[in-house]
Short mmCIF file of C-alpha atoms in Angstrom, two decimals:
data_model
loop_
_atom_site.label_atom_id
_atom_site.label_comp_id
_atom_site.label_asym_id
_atom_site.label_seq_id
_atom_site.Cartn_x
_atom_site.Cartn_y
_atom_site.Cartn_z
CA UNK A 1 96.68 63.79 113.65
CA UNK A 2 95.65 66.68 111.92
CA UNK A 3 93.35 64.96 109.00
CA UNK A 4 94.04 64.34 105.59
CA UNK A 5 96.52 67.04 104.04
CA UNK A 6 96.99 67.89 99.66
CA UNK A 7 99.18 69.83 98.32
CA UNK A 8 99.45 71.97 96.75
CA UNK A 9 95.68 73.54 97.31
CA UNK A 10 96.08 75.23 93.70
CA UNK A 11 97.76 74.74 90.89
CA UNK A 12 97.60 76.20 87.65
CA UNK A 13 99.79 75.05 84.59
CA UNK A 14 99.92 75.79 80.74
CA UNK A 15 98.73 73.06 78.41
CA UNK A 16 101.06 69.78 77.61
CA UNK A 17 102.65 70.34 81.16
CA UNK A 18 103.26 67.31 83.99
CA UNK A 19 101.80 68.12 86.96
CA UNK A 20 101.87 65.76 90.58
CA UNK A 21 99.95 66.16 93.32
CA UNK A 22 101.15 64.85 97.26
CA UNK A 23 98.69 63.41 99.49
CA UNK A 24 99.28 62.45 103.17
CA UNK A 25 96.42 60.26 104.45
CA UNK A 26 95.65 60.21 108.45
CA UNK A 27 98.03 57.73 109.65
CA UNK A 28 96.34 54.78 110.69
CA UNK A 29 94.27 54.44 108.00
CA UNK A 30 95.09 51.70 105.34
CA UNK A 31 93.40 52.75 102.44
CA UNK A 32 93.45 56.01 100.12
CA UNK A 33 91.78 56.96 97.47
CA UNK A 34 92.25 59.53 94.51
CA UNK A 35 88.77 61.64 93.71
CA UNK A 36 88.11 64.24 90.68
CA UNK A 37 85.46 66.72 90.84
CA UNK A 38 84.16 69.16 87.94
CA UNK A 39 81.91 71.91 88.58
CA UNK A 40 78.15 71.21 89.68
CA UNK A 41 79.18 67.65 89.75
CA UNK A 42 79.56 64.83 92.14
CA UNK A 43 83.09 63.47 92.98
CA UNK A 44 84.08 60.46 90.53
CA UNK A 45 86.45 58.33 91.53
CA UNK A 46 89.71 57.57 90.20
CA UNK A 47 91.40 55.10 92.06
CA UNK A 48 92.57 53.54 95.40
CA UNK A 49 95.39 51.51 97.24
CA UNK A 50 95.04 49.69 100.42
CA UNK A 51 98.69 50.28 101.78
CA UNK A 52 101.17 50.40 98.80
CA UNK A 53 98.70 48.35 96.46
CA UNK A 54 97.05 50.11 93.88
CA UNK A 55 93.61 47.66 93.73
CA UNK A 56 91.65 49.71 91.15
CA UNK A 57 91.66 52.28 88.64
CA UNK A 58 88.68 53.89 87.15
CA UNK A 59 88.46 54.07 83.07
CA UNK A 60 88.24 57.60 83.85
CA UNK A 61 92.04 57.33 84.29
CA UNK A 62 93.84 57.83 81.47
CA UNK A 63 97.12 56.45 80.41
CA UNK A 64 98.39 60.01 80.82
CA UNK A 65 97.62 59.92 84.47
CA UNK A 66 99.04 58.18 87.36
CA UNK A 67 99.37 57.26 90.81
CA UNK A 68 101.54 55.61 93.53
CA UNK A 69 101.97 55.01 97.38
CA UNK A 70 105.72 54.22 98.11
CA UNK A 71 106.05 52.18 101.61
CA UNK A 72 101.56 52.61 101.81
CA UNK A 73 101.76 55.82 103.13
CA UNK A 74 101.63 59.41 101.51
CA UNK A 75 100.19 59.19 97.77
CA UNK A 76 101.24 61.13 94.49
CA UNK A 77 98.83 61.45 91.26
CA UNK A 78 100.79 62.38 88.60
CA UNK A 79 99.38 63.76 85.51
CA UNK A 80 101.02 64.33 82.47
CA UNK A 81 100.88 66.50 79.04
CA UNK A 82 97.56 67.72 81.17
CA UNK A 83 94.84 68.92 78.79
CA UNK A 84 91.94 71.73 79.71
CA UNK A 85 89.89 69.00 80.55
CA UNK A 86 91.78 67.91 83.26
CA UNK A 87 91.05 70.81 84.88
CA UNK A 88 89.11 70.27 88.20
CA UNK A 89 89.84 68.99 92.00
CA UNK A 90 91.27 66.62 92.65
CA UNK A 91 90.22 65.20 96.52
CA UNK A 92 92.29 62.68 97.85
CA UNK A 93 90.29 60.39 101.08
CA UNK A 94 91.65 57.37 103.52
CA UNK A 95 90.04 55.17 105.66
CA UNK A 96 90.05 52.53 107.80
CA UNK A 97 89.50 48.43 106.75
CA UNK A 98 85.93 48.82 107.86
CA UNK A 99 83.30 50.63 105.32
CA UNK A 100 81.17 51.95 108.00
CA UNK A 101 83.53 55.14 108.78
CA UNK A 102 83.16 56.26 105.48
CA UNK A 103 85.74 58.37 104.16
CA UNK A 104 88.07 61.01 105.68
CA UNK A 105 88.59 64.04 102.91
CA UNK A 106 91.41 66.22 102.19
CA UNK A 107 90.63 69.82 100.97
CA UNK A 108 91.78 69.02 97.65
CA UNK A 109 93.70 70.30 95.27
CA UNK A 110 92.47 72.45 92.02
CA UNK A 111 93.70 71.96 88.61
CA UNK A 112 93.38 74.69 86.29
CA UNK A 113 94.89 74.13 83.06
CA UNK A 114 95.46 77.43 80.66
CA UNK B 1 75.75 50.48 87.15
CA UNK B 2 75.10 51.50 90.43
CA UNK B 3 73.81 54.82 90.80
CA UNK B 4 73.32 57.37 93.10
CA UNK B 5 70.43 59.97 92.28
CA UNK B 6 69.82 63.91 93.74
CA UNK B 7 66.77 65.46 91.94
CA UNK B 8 67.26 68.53 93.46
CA UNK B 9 70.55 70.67 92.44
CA UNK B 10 69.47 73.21 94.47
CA UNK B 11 67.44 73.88 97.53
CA UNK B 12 66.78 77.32 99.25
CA UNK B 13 65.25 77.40 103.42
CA UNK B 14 64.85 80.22 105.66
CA UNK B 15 66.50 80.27 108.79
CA UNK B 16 65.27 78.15 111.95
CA UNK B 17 62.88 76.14 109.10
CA UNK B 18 63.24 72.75 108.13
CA UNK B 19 64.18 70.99 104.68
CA UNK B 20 64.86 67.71 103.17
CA UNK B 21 66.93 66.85 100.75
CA UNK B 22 66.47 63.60 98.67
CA UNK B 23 68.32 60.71 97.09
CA UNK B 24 67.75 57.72 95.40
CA UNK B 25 70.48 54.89 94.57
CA UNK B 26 70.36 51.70 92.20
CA UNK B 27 72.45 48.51 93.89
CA UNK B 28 71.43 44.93 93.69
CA UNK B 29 73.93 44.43 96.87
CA UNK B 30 71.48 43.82 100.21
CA UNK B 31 73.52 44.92 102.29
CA UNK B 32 75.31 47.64 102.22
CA UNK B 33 76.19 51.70 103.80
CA UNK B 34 74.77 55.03 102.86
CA UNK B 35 75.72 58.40 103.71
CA UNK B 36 75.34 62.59 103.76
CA UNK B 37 78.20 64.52 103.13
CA UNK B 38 78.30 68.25 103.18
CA UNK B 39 80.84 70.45 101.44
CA UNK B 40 81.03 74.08 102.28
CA UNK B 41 82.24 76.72 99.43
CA UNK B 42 86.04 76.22 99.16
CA UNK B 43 86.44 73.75 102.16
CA UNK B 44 86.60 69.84 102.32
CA UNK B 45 83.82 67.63 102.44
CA UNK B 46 82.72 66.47 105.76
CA UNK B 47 80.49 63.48 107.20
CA UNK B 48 77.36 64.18 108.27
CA UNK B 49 75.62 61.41 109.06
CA UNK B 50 75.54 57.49 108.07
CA UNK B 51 72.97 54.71 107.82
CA UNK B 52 73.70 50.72 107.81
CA UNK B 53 71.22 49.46 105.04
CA UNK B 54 70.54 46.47 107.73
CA UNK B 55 69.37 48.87 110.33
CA UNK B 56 66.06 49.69 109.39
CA UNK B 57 65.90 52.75 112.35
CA UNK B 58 66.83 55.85 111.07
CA UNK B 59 70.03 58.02 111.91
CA UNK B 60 69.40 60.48 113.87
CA UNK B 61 72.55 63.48 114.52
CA UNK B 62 71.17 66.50 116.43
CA UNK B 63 69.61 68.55 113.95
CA UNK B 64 70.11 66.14 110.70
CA UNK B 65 68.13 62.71 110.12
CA UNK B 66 67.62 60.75 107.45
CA UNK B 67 64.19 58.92 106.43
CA UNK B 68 65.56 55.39 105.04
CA UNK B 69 62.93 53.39 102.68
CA UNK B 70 65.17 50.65 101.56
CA UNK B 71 62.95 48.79 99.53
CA UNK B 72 61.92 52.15 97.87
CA UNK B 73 66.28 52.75 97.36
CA UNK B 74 65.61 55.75 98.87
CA UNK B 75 67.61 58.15 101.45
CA UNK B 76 66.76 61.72 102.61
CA UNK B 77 68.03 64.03 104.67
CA UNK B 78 66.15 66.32 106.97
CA UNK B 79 67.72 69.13 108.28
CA UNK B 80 65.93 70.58 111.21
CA UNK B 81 65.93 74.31 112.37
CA UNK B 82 68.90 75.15 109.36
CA UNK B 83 71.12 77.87 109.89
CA UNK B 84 72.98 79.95 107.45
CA UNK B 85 76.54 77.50 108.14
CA UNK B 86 74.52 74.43 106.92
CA UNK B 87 74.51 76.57 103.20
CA UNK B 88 76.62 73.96 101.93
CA UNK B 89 76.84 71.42 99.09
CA UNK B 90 75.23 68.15 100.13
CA UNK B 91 76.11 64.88 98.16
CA UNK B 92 74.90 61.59 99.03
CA UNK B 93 76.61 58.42 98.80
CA UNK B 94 76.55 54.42 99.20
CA UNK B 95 79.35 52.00 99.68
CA UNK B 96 78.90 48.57 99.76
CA UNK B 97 79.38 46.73 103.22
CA UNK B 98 81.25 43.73 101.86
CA UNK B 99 83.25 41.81 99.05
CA UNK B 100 86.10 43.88 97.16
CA UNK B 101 84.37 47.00 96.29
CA UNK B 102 85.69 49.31 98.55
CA UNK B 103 84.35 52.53 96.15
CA UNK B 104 82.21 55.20 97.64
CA UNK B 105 79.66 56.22 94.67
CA UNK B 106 78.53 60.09 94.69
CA UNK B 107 75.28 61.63 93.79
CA UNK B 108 75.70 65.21 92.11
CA UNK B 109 75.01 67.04 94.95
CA UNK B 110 72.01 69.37 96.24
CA UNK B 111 73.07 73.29 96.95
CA UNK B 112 71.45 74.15 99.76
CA UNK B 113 71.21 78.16 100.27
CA UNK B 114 69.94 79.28 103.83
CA UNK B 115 67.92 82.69 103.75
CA UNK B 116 68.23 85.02 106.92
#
């Protein structure tokens, strides 16, 4: 298994565009989770699904933003009509049932909106 | 809310020297995980070390340990003889080890700059 993968690594898209973002978790782990992270900040999270169920969603995701994980295994976020501040990265994580493991990252993908 | 707290945003060390970065964290859970992630420029974060909040010995991993005071909420990291690939964003984080909650909360991260 070669770790969690995101693509794209970089995207940049003009203002009041949809953008979606593909994440493909390491296989044997149930749960994945959707990350943001701004500049000189800490990552924030958005929101997770143990296999296809989406269990929660951070206020910091708007209705213009979503997410989904057809058959529990890759994930896409979707944003749409994307705004400046949506730009940042977006990290995508999975991990096993037990919390001790912590959290497997992807290399994220960054969101520049012009 | 619960919290996780860096003082430092950045930290500067000289090569083969030691430094220790803190954190602090608010929970009212007893039980519960904490941990030290490190994320290079432009690559993805990585696991560095991990402490059970029942455990009260602290994690050792070659050169990086942690100095646990839980009833202080408090959770440093010592990095021992640094070199210049530990120049890296550190962030520390806590999970808790049970109920629903499966959300890792961030600190905002230390910069950690290794001199030559």
């Amino acid at each position: 298994d070669t770790g969690v993968s995101q693509d794209p690594r970089h995207k940049i898209t003009k203002r009041g565009q949809n953008v979606t973002f593909r994440c493909d978790p390491i296989s044997e782990h149930n749960r994945l989770y959707w990350y943001r992270q701004t500049l000189g900040q800490g990552p924030e999270f958005l929101t997770y699904f143990q296999n296809e169920a989406q269990l929660e969603k951070s206020r910091l995701l708007s209705d213009r933003f979503s997410a989904e994980r057809p058959k529990g295994s890759f994930s896409t976020l979707e944003i749409q009509r994307t705004e400046q501040g949506d730009s940042a990265m977006y990290l995508c994580a999975s991990s096993r049932a037990s919390r001790s493991d912590g959290y497997t990252f992807g290399s994220g993908t960054r969101l520049t909106v012009v | 809310a619960q919290t996780v707290t860096q003082s430092q945003p950045e930290m500067s060390v000289q090569e083969a020297e030691t430094v220790t970065l803190s954190c602090t964290y608010d929970t009212s859970e007893s039980d519960y995980y904490l941990f030290w992630y490190k994320q290079p420029p432009s690559r993805q974060m990585i696991l560095v070390i991990r402490q059970e909040a029942y455990k009260q010995q602290n994690a050792t991993e070659n050169r990086f340990s942690v100095n646990f005071q839980k009833a202080a909420k408090s959770f440093s990291l010592k990095i021992s003889d640094s070199q210049l690939g530990d120049a890296a964003m550190y962030f520390c984080a806590r999970i808790d080890s049970g109920g629903s909650n499966y959300k890792l909360t961030f600190g905002k991260g230390t910069l950690l700059t290794v001199n030559p």
